[in-house]
Amino acid sequence: LLPNSTTDKELQHLRNSLPDSVKIARVEERLSALGNVIACNDYVALVHPDLDRETEEVLADTLGVEVFRQTLAGQVLVGTYCALTKPGRNSAPQNTGGSTRRVVFF
């Protein structure tokens, strides 16, 4: 996924440089620091609660994951506060209680 600040020339360069099997999508999203507002692995994506619905759909379609609007330890920047991997996740030490129970399902 690429932010809306990606130029057409940059997008074309990426498409020309990567194999056709790599999916590329540019999203028109006001929250453009995508790594801060999205955390994902091969199965799920946790996203900032205010992420546009259209971006959520592009994310699900492009990456083939189920998307959940979530906060972690009361923080909306889920990509900043955790890293997801196939077996689980690593998150900030403040992330305890309810948000942990809701996240650990993949």
PDB file of N, CA and C in Angstrom, residues 4-100:
ATOM      1  N   ASN A   4      -1.213   8.539  -0.664  1.00  0.00           N
ATOM      2  CA  ASN A   4      -1.627   9.376  -1.797  1.00  0.00           C
ATOM      3  C   ASN A   4      -0.552  10.359  -2.230  1.00  0.00           C
ATOM      4  N   SER A   5       0.494  10.529  -1.447  1.00  0.00           N
ATOM      5  CA  SER A   5       1.597  11.412  -1.844  1.00  0.00           C
ATOM      6  C   SER A   5       2.529  10.745  -2.862  1.00  0.00           C
ATOM      7  N   THR A   6       2.337   9.458  -3.127  1.00  0.00           N
ATOM      8  CA  THR A   6       3.129   8.747  -4.136  1.00  0.00           C
ATOM      9  C   THR A   6       2.749   9.273  -5.516  1.00  0.00           C
ATOM     10  N   THR A   7       3.738   9.691  -6.267  1.00  0.00           N
ATOM     11  CA  THR A   7       3.463  10.237  -7.598  1.00  0.00           C
ATOM     12  C   THR A   7       3.179   9.112  -8.592  1.00  0.00           C
ATOM     13  N   ASP A   8       2.575   9.472  -9.715  1.00  0.00           N
ATOM     14  CA  ASP A   8       2.324   8.492 -10.776  1.00  0.00           C
ATOM     15  C   ASP A   8       3.632   7.883 -11.265  1.00  0.00           C
ATOM     16  N   LYS A   9       4.671   8.703 -11.359  1.00  0.00           N
ATOM     17  CA  LYS A   9       5.974   8.232 -11.824  1.00  0.00           C
ATOM     18  C   LYS A   9       6.547   7.208 -10.830  1.00  0.00           C
ATOM     19  N   GLU A  10       6.450   7.482  -9.529  1.00  0.00           N
ATOM     20  CA  GLU A  10       6.939   6.545  -8.515  1.00  0.00           C
ATOM     21  C   GLU A  10       6.137   5.244  -8.552  1.00  0.00           C
ATOM     22  N   LEU A  11       4.841   5.368  -8.699  1.00  0.00           N
ATOM     23  CA  LEU A  11       3.979   4.187  -8.766  1.00  0.00           C
ATOM     24  C   LEU A  11       4.338   3.324  -9.977  1.00  0.00           C
ATOM     25  N   GLN A  12       4.541   3.960 -11.108  1.00  0.00           N
ATOM     26  CA  GLN A  12       4.908   3.222 -12.321  1.00  0.00           C
ATOM     27  C   GLN A  12       6.273   2.562 -12.171  1.00  0.00           C
ATOM     28  N   HIS A  13       7.215   3.264 -11.545  1.00  0.00           N
ATOM     29  CA  HIS A  13       8.540   2.686 -11.319  1.00  0.00           C
ATOM     30  C   HIS A  13       8.436   1.421 -10.458  1.00  0.00           C
ATOM     31  N   LEU A  14       7.629   1.476  -9.404  1.00  0.00           N
ATOM     32  CA  LEU A  14       7.443   0.299  -8.559  1.00  0.00           C
ATOM     33  C   LEU A  14       6.810  -0.849  -9.346  1.00  0.00           C
ATOM     34  N   ARG A  15       5.810  -0.533 -10.132  1.00  0.00           N
ATOM     35  CA  ARG A  15       5.145  -1.580 -10.932  1.00  0.00           C
ATOM     36  C   ARG A  15       6.111  -2.213 -11.930  1.00  0.00           C
ATOM     37  N   ASN A  16       6.995  -1.402 -12.512  1.00  0.00           N
ATOM     38  CA  ASN A  16       7.971  -1.916 -13.472  1.00  0.00           C
ATOM     39  C   ASN A  16       9.085  -2.715 -12.799  1.00  0.00           C
ATOM     40  N   SER A  17       9.361  -2.411 -11.529  1.00  0.00           N
ATOM     41  CA  SER A  17      10.486  -3.018 -10.819  1.00  0.00           C
ATOM     42  C   SER A  17      10.125  -4.298 -10.074  1.00  0.00           C
ATOM     43  N   LEU A  18       8.848  -4.477  -9.782  1.00  0.00           N
ATOM     44  CA  LEU A  18       8.427  -5.618  -8.981  1.00  0.00           C
ATOM     45  C   LEU A  18       7.733  -6.659  -9.856  1.00  0.00           C
ATOM     46  N   PRO A  19       7.770  -7.915  -9.440  1.00  0.00           N
ATOM     47  CA  PRO A  19       7.060  -8.949 -10.206  1.00  0.00           C
ATOM     48  C   PRO A  19       5.558  -8.675 -10.227  1.00  0.00           C
ATOM     49  N   ASP A  20       4.890  -9.167 -11.241  1.00  0.00           N
ATOM     50  CA  ASP A  20       3.441  -8.970 -11.370  1.00  0.00           C
ATOM     51  C   ASP A  20       2.667  -9.572 -10.197  1.00  0.00           C
ATOM     52  N   SER A  21       3.258 -10.537  -9.525  1.00  0.00           N
ATOM     53  CA  SER A  21       2.580 -11.180  -8.394  1.00  0.00           C
ATOM     54  C   SER A  21       2.490 -10.278  -7.160  1.00  0.00           C
ATOM     55  N   VAL A  22       3.281  -9.206  -7.144  1.00  0.00           N
ATOM     56  CA  VAL A  22       3.234  -8.259  -6.023  1.00  0.00           C
ATOM     57  C   VAL A  22       2.134  -7.245  -6.290  1.00  0.00           C
ATOM     58  N   LYS A  23       1.167  -7.202  -5.387  1.00  0.00           N
ATOM     59  CA  LYS A  23       0.047  -6.271  -5.538  1.00  0.00           C
ATOM     60  C   LYS A  23       0.450  -4.907  -4.996  1.00  0.00           C
ATOM     61  N   ILE A  24       0.120  -3.868  -5.744  1.00  0.00           N
ATOM     62  CA  ILE A  24       0.418  -2.493  -5.348  1.00  0.00           C
ATOM     63  C   ILE A  24      -0.866  -1.687  -5.442  1.00  0.00           C
ATOM     64  N   ALA A  25      -1.126  -0.894  -4.404  1.00  0.00           N
ATOM     65  CA  ALA A  25      -2.304  -0.025  -4.424  1.00  0.00           C
ATOM     66  C   ALA A  25      -1.963   1.290  -3.737  1.00  0.00           C
ATOM     67  N   ARG A  26      -2.427   2.362  -4.332  1.00  0.00           N
ATOM     68  CA  ARG A  26      -2.277   3.691  -3.728  1.00  0.00           C
ATOM     69  C   ARG A  26      -3.623   4.041  -3.102  1.00  0.00           C
ATOM     70  N   VAL A  27      -3.590   4.525  -1.876  1.00  0.00           N
ATOM     71  CA  VAL A  27      -4.830   4.868  -1.181  1.00  0.00           C
ATOM     72  C   VAL A  27      -4.941   6.381  -0.997  1.00  0.00           C
ATOM     73  N   GLU A  28      -6.143   6.874  -1.177  1.00  0.00           N
ATOM     74  CA  GLU A  28      -6.442   8.284  -0.942  1.00  0.00           C
ATOM     75  C   GLU A  28      -6.882   8.409   0.513  1.00  0.00           C
ATOM     76  N   GLU A  29      -5.928   8.582   1.388  1.00  0.00           N
ATOM     77  CA  GLU A  29      -6.171   8.556   2.826  1.00  0.00           C
ATOM     78  C   GLU A  29      -5.551   9.781   3.473  1.00  0.00           C
ATOM     79  N   ARG A  30      -6.322  10.467   4.312  1.00  0.00           N
ATOM     80  CA  ARG A  30      -5.778  11.650   4.994  1.00  0.00           C
ATOM     81  C   ARG A  30      -4.731  11.259   6.033  1.00  0.00           C
ATOM     82  N   LEU A  31      -4.832  10.048   6.588  1.00  0.00           N
ATOM     83  CA  LEU A  31      -3.830   9.530   7.520  1.00  0.00           C
ATOM     84  C   LEU A  31      -2.739   8.858   6.697  1.00  0.00           C
ATOM     85  N   SER A  32      -1.799   9.653   6.217  1.00  0.00           N
ATOM     86  CA  SER A  32      -0.872   9.166   5.191  1.00  0.00           C
ATOM     87  C   SER A  32       0.336   8.399   5.719  1.00  0.00           C
ATOM     88  N   ALA A  33       0.593   8.428   7.017  1.00  0.00           N
ATOM     89  CA  ALA A  33       1.703   7.647   7.571  1.00  0.00           C
ATOM     90  C   ALA A  33       1.182   6.233   7.824  1.00  0.00           C
ATOM     91  N   LEU A  34       1.041   5.469   6.755  1.00  0.00           N
ATOM     92  CA  LEU A  34       0.350   4.188   6.810  1.00  0.00           C
ATOM     93  C   LEU A  34       0.982   3.205   7.787  1.00  0.00           C
ATOM     94  N   GLY A  35       2.289   3.227   7.933  1.00  0.00           N
ATOM     95  CA  GLY A  35       2.960   2.334   8.873  1.00  0.00           C
ATOM     96  C   GLY A  35       2.609   2.623  10.317  1.00  0.00           C
ATOM     97  N   ASN A  36       2.152   3.825  10.604  1.00  0.00           N
ATOM     98  CA  ASN A  36       1.739   4.178  11.959  1.00  0.00           C
ATOM     99  C   ASN A  36       0.292   3.806  12.244  1.00  0.00           C
ATOM    100  N   VAL A  37      -0.529   3.745  11.213  1.00  0.00           N
ATOM    101  CA  VAL A  37      -1.968   3.534  11.419  1.00  0.00           C
ATOM    102  C   VAL A  37      -2.443   2.139  11.012  1.00  0.00           C
ATOM    103  N   ILE A  38      -1.523   1.300  10.518  1.00  0.00           N
ATOM    104  CA  ILE A  38      -1.867  -0.067  10.117  1.00  0.00           C
ATOM    105  C   ILE A  38      -0.801  -1.017  10.663  1.00  0.00           C
ATOM    106  N   ALA A  39      -1.254  -2.091  11.280  1.00  0.00           N
ATOM    107  CA  ALA A  39      -0.377  -3.200  11.670  1.00  0.00           C
ATOM    108  C   ALA A  39      -1.003  -4.452  11.078  1.00  0.00           C
ATOM    109  N   CYS A  40      -0.216  -5.233  10.336  1.00  0.00           N
ATOM    110  CA  CYS A  40      -0.825  -6.424   9.727  1.00  0.00           C
ATOM    111  C   CYS A  40       0.171  -7.566   9.625  1.00  0.00           C
ATOM    112  N   ASN A  41      -0.397  -8.746   9.464  1.00  0.00           N
ATOM    113  CA  ASN A  41       0.384  -9.935   9.157  1.00  0.00           C
ATOM    114  C   ASN A  41      -0.307 -10.627   7.983  1.00  0.00           C
ATOM    115  N   ASP A  42      -0.112 -11.914   7.822  1.00  0.00           N
ATOM    116  CA  ASP A  42      -0.700 -12.629   6.688  1.00  0.00           C
ATOM    117  C   ASP A  42      -2.198 -12.866   6.831  1.00  0.00           C
ATOM    118  N   TYR A  43      -2.749 -12.601   8.009  1.00  0.00           N
ATOM    119  CA  TYR A  43      -4.135 -12.968   8.293  1.00  0.00           C
ATOM    120  C   TYR A  43      -5.051 -11.789   8.628  1.00  0.00           C
ATOM    121  N   VAL A  44      -4.533 -10.855   9.411  1.00  0.00           N
ATOM    122  CA  VAL A  44      -5.364  -9.749   9.889  1.00  0.00           C
ATOM    123  C   VAL A  44      -4.619  -8.429   9.783  1.00  0.00           C
ATOM    124  N   ALA A  45      -5.399  -7.358   9.814  1.00  0.00           N
ATOM    125  CA  ALA A  45      -4.836  -6.014   9.901  1.00  0.00           C
ATOM    126  C   ALA A  45      -5.579  -5.273  11.003  1.00  0.00           C
ATOM    127  N   LEU A  46      -4.827  -4.645  11.882  1.00  0.00           N
ATOM    128  CA  LEU A  46      -5.397  -3.747  12.878  1.00  0.00           C
ATOM    129  C   LEU A  46      -5.194  -2.344  12.341  1.00  0.00           C
ATOM    130  N   VAL A  47      -6.247  -1.533  12.374  1.00  0.00           N
ATOM    131  CA  VAL A  47      -6.144  -0.200  11.792  1.00  0.00           C
ATOM    132  C   VAL A  47      -6.649   0.857  12.758  1.00  0.00           C
ATOM    133  N   HIS A  48      -6.164   2.059  12.571  1.00  0.00           N
ATOM    134  CA  HIS A  48      -6.608   3.252  13.295  1.00  0.00           C
ATOM    135  C   HIS A  48      -8.125   3.351  13.170  1.00  0.00           C
ATOM    136  N   PRO A  49      -8.827   3.636  14.243  1.00  0.00           N
ATOM    137  CA  PRO A  49     -10.293   3.701  14.181  1.00  0.00           C
ATOM    138  C   PRO A  49     -10.848   4.726  13.190  1.00  0.00           C
ATOM    139  N   ASP A  50     -10.085   5.746  12.833  1.00  0.00           N
ATOM    140  CA  ASP A  50     -10.567   6.778  11.916  1.00  0.00           C
ATOM    141  C   ASP A  50     -10.129   6.574  10.473  1.00  0.00           C
ATOM    142  N   LEU A  51      -9.523   5.438  10.161  1.00  0.00           N
ATOM    143  CA  LEU A  51      -9.116   5.159   8.785  1.00  0.00           C
ATOM    144  C   LEU A  51     -10.358   5.141   7.890  1.00  0.00           C
ATOM    145  N   ASP A  52     -10.255   5.720   6.706  1.00  0.00           N
ATOM    146  CA  ASP A  52     -11.395   5.754   5.778  1.00  0.00           C
ATOM    147  C   ASP A  52     -11.857   4.338   5.451  1.00  0.00           C
ATOM    148  N   ARG A  53     -13.157   4.177   5.266  1.00  0.00           N
ATOM    149  CA  ARG A  53     -13.725   2.868   4.906  1.00  0.00           C
ATOM    150  C   ARG A  53     -13.172   2.387   3.565  1.00  0.00           C
ATOM    151  N   GLU A  54     -12.979   3.310   2.639  1.00  0.00           N
ATOM    152  CA  GLU A  54     -12.428   2.945   1.329  1.00  0.00           C
ATOM    153  C   GLU A  54     -11.017   2.378   1.482  1.00  0.00           C
ATOM    154  N   THR A  55     -10.210   2.993   2.339  1.00  0.00           N
ATOM    155  CA  THR A  55      -8.859   2.495   2.591  1.00  0.00           C
ATOM    156  C   THR A  55      -8.920   1.108   3.220  1.00  0.00           C
ATOM    157  N   GLU A  56      -9.859   0.921   4.120  1.00  0.00           N
ATOM    158  CA  GLU A  56     -10.044  -0.390   4.750  1.00  0.00           C
ATOM    159  C   GLU A  56     -10.351  -1.455   3.699  1.00  0.00           C
ATOM    160  N   GLU A  57     -11.210  -1.125   2.741  1.00  0.00           N
ATOM    161  CA  GLU A  57     -11.561  -2.068   1.681  1.00  0.00           C
ATOM    162  C   GLU A  57     -10.363  -2.369   0.780  1.00  0.00           C
ATOM    163  N   VAL A  58      -9.597  -1.334   0.416  1.00  0.00           N
ATOM    164  CA  VAL A  58      -8.408  -1.528  -0.426  1.00  0.00           C
ATOM    165  C   VAL A  58      -7.400  -2.404   0.309  1.00  0.00           C
ATOM    166  N   LEU A  59      -7.231  -2.162   1.588  1.00  0.00           N
ATOM    167  CA  LEU A  59      -6.318  -2.954   2.410  1.00  0.00           C
ATOM    168  C   LEU A  59      -6.741  -4.429   2.409  1.00  0.00           C
ATOM    169  N   ALA A  60      -8.004  -4.679   2.657  1.00  0.00           N
ATOM    170  CA  ALA A  60      -8.509  -6.054   2.687  1.00  0.00           C
ATOM    171  C   ALA A  60      -8.351  -6.721   1.319  1.00  0.00           C
ATOM    172  N   ASP A  61      -8.700  -6.017   0.255  1.00  0.00           N
ATOM    173  CA  ASP A  61      -8.618  -6.588  -1.092  1.00  0.00           C
ATOM    174  C   ASP A  61      -7.174  -6.809  -1.542  1.00  0.00           C
ATOM    175  N   THR A  62      -6.316  -5.837  -1.286  1.00  0.00           N
ATOM    176  CA  THR A  62      -4.930  -5.912  -1.759  1.00  0.00           C
ATOM    177  C   THR A  62      -4.123  -6.945  -0.991  1.00  0.00           C
ATOM    178  N   LEU A  63      -4.262  -6.958   0.326  1.00  0.00           N
ATOM    179  CA  LEU A  63      -3.456  -7.857   1.147  1.00  0.00           C
ATOM    180  C   LEU A  63      -4.167  -9.164   1.492  1.00  0.00           C
ATOM    181  N   GLY A  64      -5.456  -9.233   1.222  1.00  0.00           N
ATOM    182  CA  GLY A  64      -6.197 -10.452   1.498  1.00  0.00           C
ATOM    183  C   GLY A  64      -6.302 -10.765   2.981  1.00  0.00           C
ATOM    184  N   VAL A  65      -6.517  -9.730   3.796  1.00  0.00           N
ATOM    185  CA  VAL A  65      -6.616  -9.907   5.242  1.00  0.00           C
ATOM    186  C   VAL A  65      -7.958  -9.401   5.755  1.00  0.00           C
ATOM    187  N   GLU A  66      -8.323  -9.862   6.934  1.00  0.00           N
ATOM    188  CA  GLU A  66      -9.502  -9.350   7.620  1.00  0.00           C
ATOM    189  C   GLU A  66      -9.065  -8.114   8.403  1.00  0.00           C
ATOM    190  N   VAL A  67      -9.849  -7.044   8.335  1.00  0.00           N
ATOM    191  CA  VAL A  67      -9.458  -5.762   8.935  1.00  0.00           C
ATOM    192  C   VAL A  67     -10.292  -5.490  10.177  1.00  0.00           C
ATOM    193  N   PHE A  68      -9.602  -5.043  11.231  1.00  0.00           N
ATOM    194  CA  PHE A  68     -10.258  -4.695  12.491  1.00  0.00           C
ATOM    195  C   PHE A  68      -9.849  -3.295  12.913  1.00  0.00           C
ATOM    196  N   ARG A  69     -10.807  -2.461  13.218  1.00  0.00           N
ATOM    197  CA  ARG A  69     -10.533  -1.141  13.786  1.00  0.00           C
ATOM    198  C   ARG A  69     -10.253  -1.351  15.264  1.00  0.00           C
ATOM    199  N   GLN A  70      -9.096  -0.864  15.715  1.00  0.00           N
ATOM    200  CA  GLN A  70      -8.634  -1.230  17.050  1.00  0.00           C
ATOM    201  C   GLN A  70      -7.757  -0.141  17.640  1.00  0.00           C
ATOM    202  N   THR A  71      -7.753  -0.021  18.951  1.00  0.00           N
ATOM    203  CA  THR A  71      -6.733   0.751  19.658  1.00  0.00           C
ATOM    204  C   THR A  71      -5.925  -0.240  20.479  1.00  0.00           C
ATOM    205  N   LEU A  72      -4.700   0.127  20.807  1.00  0.00           N
ATOM    206  CA  LEU A  72      -3.846  -0.695  21.656  1.00  0.00           C
ATOM    207  C   LEU A  72      -3.361   0.158  22.812  1.00  0.00           C
ATOM    208  N   ALA A  73      -3.629  -0.284  24.008  1.00  0.00           N
ATOM    209  CA  ALA A  73      -3.252   0.464  25.213  1.00  0.00           C
ATOM    210  C   ALA A  73      -3.790   1.885  25.135  1.00  0.00           C
ATOM    211  N   GLY A  74      -4.978   2.022  24.552  1.00  0.00           N
ATOM    212  CA  GLY A  74      -5.600   3.342  24.437  1.00  0.00           C
ATOM    213  C   GLY A  74      -5.012   4.210  23.337  1.00  0.00           C
ATOM    214  N   GLN A  75      -4.118   3.671  22.538  1.00  0.00           N
ATOM    215  CA  GLN A  75      -3.450   4.425  21.483  1.00  0.00           C
ATOM    216  C   GLN A  75      -4.037   4.050  20.124  1.00  0.00           C
ATOM    217  N   VAL A  76      -4.309   5.066  19.301  1.00  0.00           N
ATOM    218  CA  VAL A  76      -4.885   4.820  17.978  1.00  0.00           C
ATOM    219  C   VAL A  76      -3.837   4.452  16.929  1.00  0.00           C
ATOM    220  N   LEU A  77      -2.573   4.754  17.176  1.00  0.00           N
ATOM    221  CA  LEU A  77      -1.512   4.470  16.206  1.00  0.00           C
ATOM    222  C   LEU A  77      -1.044   3.026  16.365  1.00  0.00           C
ATOM    223  N   VAL A  78      -1.885   2.107  15.931  1.00  0.00           N
ATOM    224  CA  VAL A  78      -1.630   0.678  16.151  1.00  0.00           C
ATOM    225  C   VAL A  78      -0.327   0.205  15.514  1.00  0.00           C
ATOM    226  N   GLY A  79       0.044   0.771  14.387  1.00  0.00           N
ATOM    227  CA  GLY A  79       1.295   0.386  13.736  1.00  0.00           C
ATOM    228  C   GLY A  79       2.522   0.846  14.490  1.00  0.00           C
ATOM    229  N   THR A  80       2.368   1.853  15.317  1.00  0.00           N
ATOM    230  CA  THR A  80       3.461   2.354  16.147  1.00  0.00           C
ATOM    231  C   THR A  80       3.614   1.520  17.402  1.00  0.00           C
ATOM    232  N   TYR A  81       2.520   0.986  17.914  1.00  0.00           N
ATOM    233  CA  TYR A  81       2.523   0.314  19.201  1.00  0.00           C
ATOM    234  C   TYR A  81       2.593  -1.205  19.136  1.00  0.00           C
ATOM    235  N   CYS A  82       2.627  -1.782  17.934  1.00  0.00           N
ATOM    236  CA  CYS A  82       2.788  -3.231  17.864  1.00  0.00           C
ATOM    237  C   CYS A  82       3.345  -3.639  16.510  1.00  0.00           C
ATOM    238  N   ALA A  83       3.817  -4.851  16.463  1.00  0.00           N
ATOM    239  CA  ALA A  83       4.252  -5.483  15.216  1.00  0.00           C
ATOM    240  C   ALA A  83       3.609  -6.861  15.180  1.00  0.00           C
ATOM    241  N   LEU A  84       2.933  -7.170  14.101  1.00  0.00           N
ATOM    242  CA  LEU A  84       2.275  -8.465  13.972  1.00  0.00           C
ATOM    243  C   LEU A  84       3.133  -9.397  13.132  1.00  0.00           C
ATOM    244  N   THR A  85       3.150 -10.665  13.529  1.00  0.00           N
ATOM    245  CA  THR A  85       3.838 -11.705  12.777  1.00  0.00           C
ATOM    246  C   THR A  85       2.869 -12.874  12.619  1.00  0.00           C
ATOM    247  N   LYS A  86       3.245 -13.881  11.869  1.00  0.00           N
ATOM    248  CA  LYS A  86       2.359 -15.037  11.701  1.00  0.00           C
ATOM    249  C   LYS A  86       1.966 -15.662  13.042  1.00  0.00           C
ATOM    250  N   PRO A  87       2.934 -15.906  13.956  1.00  0.00           N
ATOM    251  CA  PRO A  87       2.544 -16.556  15.208  1.00  0.00           C
ATOM    252  C   PRO A  87       1.892 -15.637  16.237  1.00  0.00           C
ATOM    253  N   GLY A  88       1.941 -14.342  16.072  1.00  0.00           N
ATOM    254  CA  GLY A  88       1.352 -13.473  17.093  1.00  0.00           C
ATOM    255  C   GLY A  88       1.733 -12.028  16.928  1.00  0.00           C
ATOM    256  N   ARG A  89       1.987 -11.348  18.061  1.00  0.00           N
ATOM    257  CA  ARG A  89       2.303  -9.935  18.006  1.00  0.00           C
ATOM    258  C   ARG A  89       3.227  -9.546  19.141  1.00  0.00           C
ATOM    259  N   ASN A  90       3.906  -8.438  18.943  1.00  0.00           N
ATOM    260  CA  ASN A  90       4.751  -7.828  19.958  1.00  0.00           C
ATOM    261  C   ASN A  90       4.229  -6.414  20.128  1.00  0.00           C
ATOM    262  N   SER A  91       3.944  -6.016  21.349  1.00  0.00           N
ATOM    263  CA  SER A  91       3.362  -4.690  21.533  1.00  0.00           C
ATOM    264  C   SER A  91       3.956  -3.986  22.734  1.00  0.00           C
ATOM    265  N   ALA A  92       3.562  -2.725  22.881  1.00  0.00           N
ATOM    266  CA  ALA A  92       4.037  -1.895  23.984  1.00  0.00           C
ATOM    267  C   ALA A  92       3.666  -2.533  25.321  1.00  0.00           C
ATOM    268  N   PRO A  93       4.503  -2.357  26.347  1.00  0.00           N
ATOM    269  CA  PRO A  93       4.224  -2.984  27.638  1.00  0.00           C
ATOM    270  C   PRO A  93       2.930  -2.490  28.292  1.00  0.00           C
ATOM    271  N   GLN A  94       2.447  -1.314  27.896  1.00  0.00           N
ATOM    272  CA  GLN A  94       1.203  -0.794  28.461  1.00  0.00           C
ATOM    273  C   GLN A  94      -0.004  -1.555  27.951  1.00  0.00           C
ATOM    274  N   ASN A  95       0.176  -2.360  26.921  1.00  0.00           N
ATOM    275  CA  ASN A  95      -0.939  -3.069  26.295  1.00  0.00           C
ATOM    276  C   ASN A  95      -1.277  -4.317  27.104  1.00  0.00           C
ATOM    277  N   THR A  96      -2.168  -4.151  28.053  1.00  0.00           N
ATOM    278  CA  THR A  96      -2.592  -5.266  28.894  1.00  0.00           C
ATOM    279  C   THR A  96      -4.107  -5.314  28.917  1.00  0.00           C
ATOM    280  N   GLY A  97      -4.624  -6.331  29.517  1.00  0.00           N
ATOM    281  CA  GLY A  97      -6.060  -6.395  29.742  1.00  0.00           C
ATOM    282  C   GLY A  97      -6.858  -6.659  28.493  1.00  0.00           C
ATOM    283  N   GLY A  98      -7.990  -5.958  28.375  1.00  0.00           N
ATOM    284  CA  GLY A  98      -8.974  -6.202  27.332  1.00  0.00           C
ATOM    285  C   GLY A  98      -8.446  -6.127  25.925  1.00  0.00           C
ATOM    286  N   SER A  99      -7.606  -5.138  25.618  1.00  0.00           N
ATOM    287  CA  SER A  99      -7.153  -5.017  24.238  1.00  0.00           C
ATOM    288  C   SER A  99      -6.291  -6.200  23.835  1.00  0.00           C
ATOM    289  N   THR A 100      -5.542  -6.775  24.770  1.00  0.00           N
ATOM    290  CA  THR A 100      -4.739  -7.949  24.463  1.00  0.00           C
ATOM    291  C   THR A 100      -5.630  -9.137  24.175  1.00  0.00           C
TER     292      THR A 100
END
